[in-house]
Short mmCIF file of C-alpha atoms in Angstrom, two decimals:
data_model
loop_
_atom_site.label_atom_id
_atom_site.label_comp_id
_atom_site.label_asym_id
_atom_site.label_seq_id
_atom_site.Cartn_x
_atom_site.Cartn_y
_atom_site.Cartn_z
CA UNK A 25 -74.77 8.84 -44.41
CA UNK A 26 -72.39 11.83 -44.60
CA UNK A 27 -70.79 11.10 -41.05
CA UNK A 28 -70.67 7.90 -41.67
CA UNK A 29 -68.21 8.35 -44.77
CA UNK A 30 -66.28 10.90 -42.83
CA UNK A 31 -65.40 8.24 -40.21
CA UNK A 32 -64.27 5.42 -42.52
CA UNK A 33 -62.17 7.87 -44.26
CA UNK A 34 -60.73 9.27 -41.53
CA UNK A 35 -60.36 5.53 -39.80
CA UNK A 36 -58.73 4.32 -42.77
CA UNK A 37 -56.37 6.88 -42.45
CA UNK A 38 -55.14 6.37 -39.45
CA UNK A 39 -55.35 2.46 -40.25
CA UNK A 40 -52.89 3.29 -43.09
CA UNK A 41 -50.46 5.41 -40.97
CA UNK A 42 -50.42 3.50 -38.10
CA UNK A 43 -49.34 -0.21 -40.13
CA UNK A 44 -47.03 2.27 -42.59
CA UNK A 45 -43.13 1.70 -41.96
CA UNK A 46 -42.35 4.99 -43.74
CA UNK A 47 -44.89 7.27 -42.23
CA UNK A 48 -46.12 7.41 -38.46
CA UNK A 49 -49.00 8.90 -36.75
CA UNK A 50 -48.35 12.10 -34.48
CA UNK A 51 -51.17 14.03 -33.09
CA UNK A 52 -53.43 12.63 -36.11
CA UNK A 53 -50.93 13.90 -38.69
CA UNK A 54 -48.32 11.95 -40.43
CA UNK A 55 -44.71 13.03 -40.41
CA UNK A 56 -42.07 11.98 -42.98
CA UNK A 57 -39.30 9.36 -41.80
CA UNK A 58 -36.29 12.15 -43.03
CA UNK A 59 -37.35 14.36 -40.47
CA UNK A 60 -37.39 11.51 -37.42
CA UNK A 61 -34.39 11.58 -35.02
CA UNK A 62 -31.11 9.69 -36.61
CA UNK A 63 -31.37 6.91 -33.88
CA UNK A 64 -34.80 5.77 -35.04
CA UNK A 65 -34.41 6.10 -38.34
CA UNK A 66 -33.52 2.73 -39.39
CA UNK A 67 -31.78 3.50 -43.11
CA UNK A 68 -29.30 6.02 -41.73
CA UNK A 69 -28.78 3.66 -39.13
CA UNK A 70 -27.72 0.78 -40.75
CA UNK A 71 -25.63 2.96 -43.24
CA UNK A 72 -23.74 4.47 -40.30
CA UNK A 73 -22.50 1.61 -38.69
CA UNK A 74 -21.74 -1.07 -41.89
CA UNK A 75 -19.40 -0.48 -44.11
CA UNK A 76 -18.13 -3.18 -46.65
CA UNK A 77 -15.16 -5.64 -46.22
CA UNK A 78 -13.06 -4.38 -49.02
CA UNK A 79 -13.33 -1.03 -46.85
CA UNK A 80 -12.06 -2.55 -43.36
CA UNK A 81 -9.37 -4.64 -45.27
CA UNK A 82 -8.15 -1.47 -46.72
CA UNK A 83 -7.93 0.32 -43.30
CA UNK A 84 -6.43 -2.72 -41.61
CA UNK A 85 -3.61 -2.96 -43.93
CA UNK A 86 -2.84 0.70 -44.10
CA UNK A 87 -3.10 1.08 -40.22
CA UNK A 88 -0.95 -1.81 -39.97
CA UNK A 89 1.89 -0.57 -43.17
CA UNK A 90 1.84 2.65 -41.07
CA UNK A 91 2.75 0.97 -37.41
CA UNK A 92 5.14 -1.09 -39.02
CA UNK A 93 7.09 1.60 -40.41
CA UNK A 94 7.04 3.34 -37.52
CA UNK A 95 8.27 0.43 -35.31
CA UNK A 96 11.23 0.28 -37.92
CA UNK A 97 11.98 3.45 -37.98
CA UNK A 98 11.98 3.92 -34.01
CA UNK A 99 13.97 0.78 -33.56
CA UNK A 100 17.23 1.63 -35.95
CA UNK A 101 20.33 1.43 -34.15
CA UNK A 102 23.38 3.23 -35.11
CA UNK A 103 25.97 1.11 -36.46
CA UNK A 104 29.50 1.37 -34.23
CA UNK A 105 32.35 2.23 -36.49
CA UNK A 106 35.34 0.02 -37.15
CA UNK A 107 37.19 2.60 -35.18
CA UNK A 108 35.63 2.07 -32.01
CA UNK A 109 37.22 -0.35 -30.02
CA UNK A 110 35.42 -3.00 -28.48
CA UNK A 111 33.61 -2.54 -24.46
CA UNK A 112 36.27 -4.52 -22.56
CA UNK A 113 34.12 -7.58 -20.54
CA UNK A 114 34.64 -8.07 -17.01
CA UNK A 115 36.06 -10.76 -16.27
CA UNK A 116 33.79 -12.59 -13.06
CA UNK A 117 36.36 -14.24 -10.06
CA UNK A 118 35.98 -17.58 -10.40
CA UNK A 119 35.00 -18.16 -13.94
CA UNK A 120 38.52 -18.43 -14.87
CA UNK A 121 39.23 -21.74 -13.15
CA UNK A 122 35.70 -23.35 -14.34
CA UNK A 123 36.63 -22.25 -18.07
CA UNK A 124 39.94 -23.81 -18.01
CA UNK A 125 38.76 -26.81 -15.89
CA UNK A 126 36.96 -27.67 -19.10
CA UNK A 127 40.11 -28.38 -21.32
CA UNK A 128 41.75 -30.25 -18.45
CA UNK A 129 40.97 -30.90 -15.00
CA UNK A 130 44.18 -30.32 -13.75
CA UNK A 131 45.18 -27.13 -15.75
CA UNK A 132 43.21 -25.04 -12.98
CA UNK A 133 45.55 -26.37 -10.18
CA UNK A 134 49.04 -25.68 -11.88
CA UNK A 135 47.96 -22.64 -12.47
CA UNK A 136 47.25 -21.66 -8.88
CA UNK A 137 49.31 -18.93 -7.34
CA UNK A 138 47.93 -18.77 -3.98
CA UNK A 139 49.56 -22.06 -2.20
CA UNK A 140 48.73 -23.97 0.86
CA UNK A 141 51.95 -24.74 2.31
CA UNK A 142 52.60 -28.40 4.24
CA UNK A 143 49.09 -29.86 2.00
CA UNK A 144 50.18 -31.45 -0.83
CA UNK A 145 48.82 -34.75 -0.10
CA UNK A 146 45.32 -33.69 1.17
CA UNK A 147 42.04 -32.04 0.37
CA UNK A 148 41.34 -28.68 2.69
CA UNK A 149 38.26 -26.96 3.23
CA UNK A 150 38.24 -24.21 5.54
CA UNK A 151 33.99 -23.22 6.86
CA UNK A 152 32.28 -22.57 9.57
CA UNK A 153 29.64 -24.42 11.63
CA UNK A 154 27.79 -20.80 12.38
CA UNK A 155 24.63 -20.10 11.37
CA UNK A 156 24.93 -16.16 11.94
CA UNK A 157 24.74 -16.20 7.65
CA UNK A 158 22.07 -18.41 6.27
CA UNK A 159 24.15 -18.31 2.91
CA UNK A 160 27.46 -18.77 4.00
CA UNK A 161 26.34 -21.54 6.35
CA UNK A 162 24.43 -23.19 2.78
CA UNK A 163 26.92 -22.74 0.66
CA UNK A 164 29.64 -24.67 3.48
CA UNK A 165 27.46 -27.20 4.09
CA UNK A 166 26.43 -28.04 0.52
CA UNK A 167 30.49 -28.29 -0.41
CA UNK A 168 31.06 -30.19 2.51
CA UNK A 169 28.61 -32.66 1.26
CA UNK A 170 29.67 -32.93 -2.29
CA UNK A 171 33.17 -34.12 -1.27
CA UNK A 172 31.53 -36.68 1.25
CA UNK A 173 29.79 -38.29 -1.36
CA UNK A 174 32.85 -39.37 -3.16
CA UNK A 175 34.16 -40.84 0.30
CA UNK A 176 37.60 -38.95 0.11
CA UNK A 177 39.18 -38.00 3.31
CA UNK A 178 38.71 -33.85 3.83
CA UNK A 179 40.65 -31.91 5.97
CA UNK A 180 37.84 -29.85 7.28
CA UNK A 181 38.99 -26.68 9.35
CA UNK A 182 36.21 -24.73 11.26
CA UNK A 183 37.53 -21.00 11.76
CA UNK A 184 34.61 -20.55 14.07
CA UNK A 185 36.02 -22.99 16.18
CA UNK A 186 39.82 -21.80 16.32
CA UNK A 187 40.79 -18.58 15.05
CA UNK A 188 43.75 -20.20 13.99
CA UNK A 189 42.37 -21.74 11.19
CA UNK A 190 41.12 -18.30 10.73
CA UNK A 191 44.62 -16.90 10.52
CA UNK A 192 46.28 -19.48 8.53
CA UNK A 193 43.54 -18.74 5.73
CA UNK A 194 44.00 -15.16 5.71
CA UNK A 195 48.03 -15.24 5.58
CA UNK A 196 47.66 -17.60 2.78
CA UNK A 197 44.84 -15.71 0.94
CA UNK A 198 46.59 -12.32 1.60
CA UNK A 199 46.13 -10.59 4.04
CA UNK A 200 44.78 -7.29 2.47
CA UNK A 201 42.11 -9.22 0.34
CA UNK A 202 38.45 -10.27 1.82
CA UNK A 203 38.04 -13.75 2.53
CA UNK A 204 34.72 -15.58 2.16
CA UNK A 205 33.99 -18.71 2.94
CA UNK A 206 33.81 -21.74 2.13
CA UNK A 207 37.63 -21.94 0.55
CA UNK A 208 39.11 -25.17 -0.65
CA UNK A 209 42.28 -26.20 -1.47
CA UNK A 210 43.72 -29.22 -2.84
CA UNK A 211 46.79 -30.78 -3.36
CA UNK A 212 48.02 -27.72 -1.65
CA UNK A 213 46.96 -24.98 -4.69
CA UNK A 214 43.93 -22.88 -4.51
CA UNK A 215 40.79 -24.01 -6.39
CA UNK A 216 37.86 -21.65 -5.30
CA UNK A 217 34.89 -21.07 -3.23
CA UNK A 218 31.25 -22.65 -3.36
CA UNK A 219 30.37 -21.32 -7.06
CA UNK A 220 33.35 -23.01 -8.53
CA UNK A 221 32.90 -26.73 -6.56
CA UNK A 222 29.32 -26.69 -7.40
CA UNK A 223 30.07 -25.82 -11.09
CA UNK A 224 33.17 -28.66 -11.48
CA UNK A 225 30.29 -31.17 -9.71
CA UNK A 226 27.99 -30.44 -12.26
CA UNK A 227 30.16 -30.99 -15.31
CA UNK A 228 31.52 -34.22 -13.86
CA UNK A 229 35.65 -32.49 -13.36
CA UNK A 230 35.39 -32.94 -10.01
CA UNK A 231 35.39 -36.54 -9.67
CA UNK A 232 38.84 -36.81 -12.45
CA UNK A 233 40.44 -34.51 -9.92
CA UNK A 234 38.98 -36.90 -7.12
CA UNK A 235 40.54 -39.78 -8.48
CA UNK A 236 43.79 -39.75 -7.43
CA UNK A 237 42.73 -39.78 -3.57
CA UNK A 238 41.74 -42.92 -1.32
CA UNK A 239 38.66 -43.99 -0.97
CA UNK A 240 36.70 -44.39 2.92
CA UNK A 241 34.74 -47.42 3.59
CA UNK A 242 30.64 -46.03 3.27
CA UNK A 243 29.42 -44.84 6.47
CA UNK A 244 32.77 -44.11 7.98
CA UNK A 245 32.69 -42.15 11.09
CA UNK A 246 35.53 -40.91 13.52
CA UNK A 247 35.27 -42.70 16.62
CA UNK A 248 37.22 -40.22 18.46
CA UNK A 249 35.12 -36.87 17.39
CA UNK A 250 32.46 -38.13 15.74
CA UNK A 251 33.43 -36.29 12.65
CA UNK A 252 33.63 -33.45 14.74
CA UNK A 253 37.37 -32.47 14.17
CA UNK A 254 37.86 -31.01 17.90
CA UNK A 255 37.47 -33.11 21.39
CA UNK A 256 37.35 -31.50 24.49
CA UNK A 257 41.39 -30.52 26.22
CA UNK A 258 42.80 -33.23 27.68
CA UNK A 259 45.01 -31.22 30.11
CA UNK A 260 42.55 -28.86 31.63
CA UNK A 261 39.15 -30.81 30.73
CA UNK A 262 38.17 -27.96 28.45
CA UNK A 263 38.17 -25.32 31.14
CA UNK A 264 41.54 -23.62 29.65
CA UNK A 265 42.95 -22.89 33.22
CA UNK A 266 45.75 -24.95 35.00
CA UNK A 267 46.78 -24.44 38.50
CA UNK A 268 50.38 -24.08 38.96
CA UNK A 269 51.57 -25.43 42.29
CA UNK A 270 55.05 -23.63 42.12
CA UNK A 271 53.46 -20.15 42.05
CA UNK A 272 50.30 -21.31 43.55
CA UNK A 273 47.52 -19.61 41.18
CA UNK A 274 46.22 -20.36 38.18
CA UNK A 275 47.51 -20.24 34.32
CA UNK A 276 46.08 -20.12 30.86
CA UNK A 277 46.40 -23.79 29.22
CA UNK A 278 48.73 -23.85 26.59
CA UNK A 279 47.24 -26.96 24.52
CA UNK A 280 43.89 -26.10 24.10
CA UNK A 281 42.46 -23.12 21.84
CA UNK A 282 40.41 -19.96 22.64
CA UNK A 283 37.24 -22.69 23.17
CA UNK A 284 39.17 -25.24 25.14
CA UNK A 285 39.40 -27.56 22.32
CA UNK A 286 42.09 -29.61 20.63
CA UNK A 287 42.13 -31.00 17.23
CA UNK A 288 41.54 -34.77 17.00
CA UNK A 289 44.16 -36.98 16.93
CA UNK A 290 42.87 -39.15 15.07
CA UNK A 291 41.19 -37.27 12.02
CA UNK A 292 42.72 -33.62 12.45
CA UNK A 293 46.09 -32.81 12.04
#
């Protein structure tokens, strides 16, 4: 009877410890939960790792009071004095005639120094046909097409197709300055390059400037060139050589150009 008492005591002990949430069994002996490791002990656990909302609130708004002054204080700029003059702008070629085409259409062309001498009654656009430059090649081919769409007769003059053309632009430019290209002139007076027909097109000045010129017929083509603006020589067939009978050998053609072309009669001048 004495062992049997002995067992139920020492099962109910280990009934106790093993169901008890503050006690477990180790080797037959219980061990107190405050000297478990931290990770399994459940109370320091949760105590750890919560904390209330009036304590993140607090942190939040300090944290953020703190990188706000900061950012302030970081980002204060020194005042210039009244002494100081002002950084002088540069001025961008170009802009000048779109700013004053604004007030008046025509204040840009009396105001044109550079001059195109024998043009006065004509629109002049000097390109090229070359494709060596995708963007100068764009930029001569989308002006080009802007003044066909109003159907106004163009002077077009190809300086890769006579370096006369060439010439003519650069003595009337200046012939220390850099010419790019596309250049157009009207009325005889300087207007601008690519930047500043695109920009007159897109604020509708172009077409009052436009309006003083004919108009074509839609579709209208050059028989002679086929909008072209050269034809072959007549003279020499486009071989630029001539053979002179009185001195029996042959001669450089004086009508045709470098390429053995003329200039149309009928749309070139």
């Amino acid at each position: 009877m004495a062992g049997i008492e002995k067992n139920a005591e020492v099962s109910g002990k280990t009934k106790s410890s093993f169901f008890s949430r503050s006690f477990t069994t180790h080797y037959g002996r219980p061990v107190a939960a405050s000297s478990l490791n931290p990770s399994l002990n459940r109370t320091t656990s949760i105590t750890k790792y919560y904390t209330t909302p009036e304590e993140t609130v607090g942190t939040s708004l300090k944290g953020k009071v703190k990188d706000l002054c900061r950012l302030f204080e970081g980002s204060k700029s020194v005042k210039p004095t009244p002494s100081d003059p002002p950084p002088p702008q540069k001025q961008k070629l170009g802009k000048s005639v779109l700013s004053e085409s604004r007030l008046s259409p025509f204040l840009s062309l009396s105001n044109s120094v550079t001059r195109l001498p024998g043009t006065e009654d004509r629109i002049v656009v000097y390109f090229t046909s070359l494709r060596g430059i995708r963007r100068t090649y764009e930029d001569c081919y989308s002006v080009r097409m802007i003044f066909r769409g109003f159907r106004v007769w163009i002077d077009e003059r190809d300086v890769s197709m006579d370096s006369a053309y060439r010439k003519e632009l650069q003595i009337a430019m200046g012939e220390k300055s850099s010419v790019s290209l596309p250049q157009v002139f009207i009325m005889g007076k300087f207007v601008g390059g690519a930047d500043v027909i695109k920009s007159l097109f897109e604020i509708g000045e172009l077409a009052k400037i436009l309006k003083q010129f004919p108009v074509r017929e839609p579709g209208f083509v050059c028989r002679c060139c086929g909008d072209v603006r050269f034809i072959p020589c007549l003279n020499c067939s486009g071989s630029k050589k001539l053979f002179d009978e009185d001195e029996d050998r042959l001669k450089r053609c004086p009508d045709c150009n470098e390429n053995g072309l003329i200039r149309c009669p009928d749309c070139s001048s």
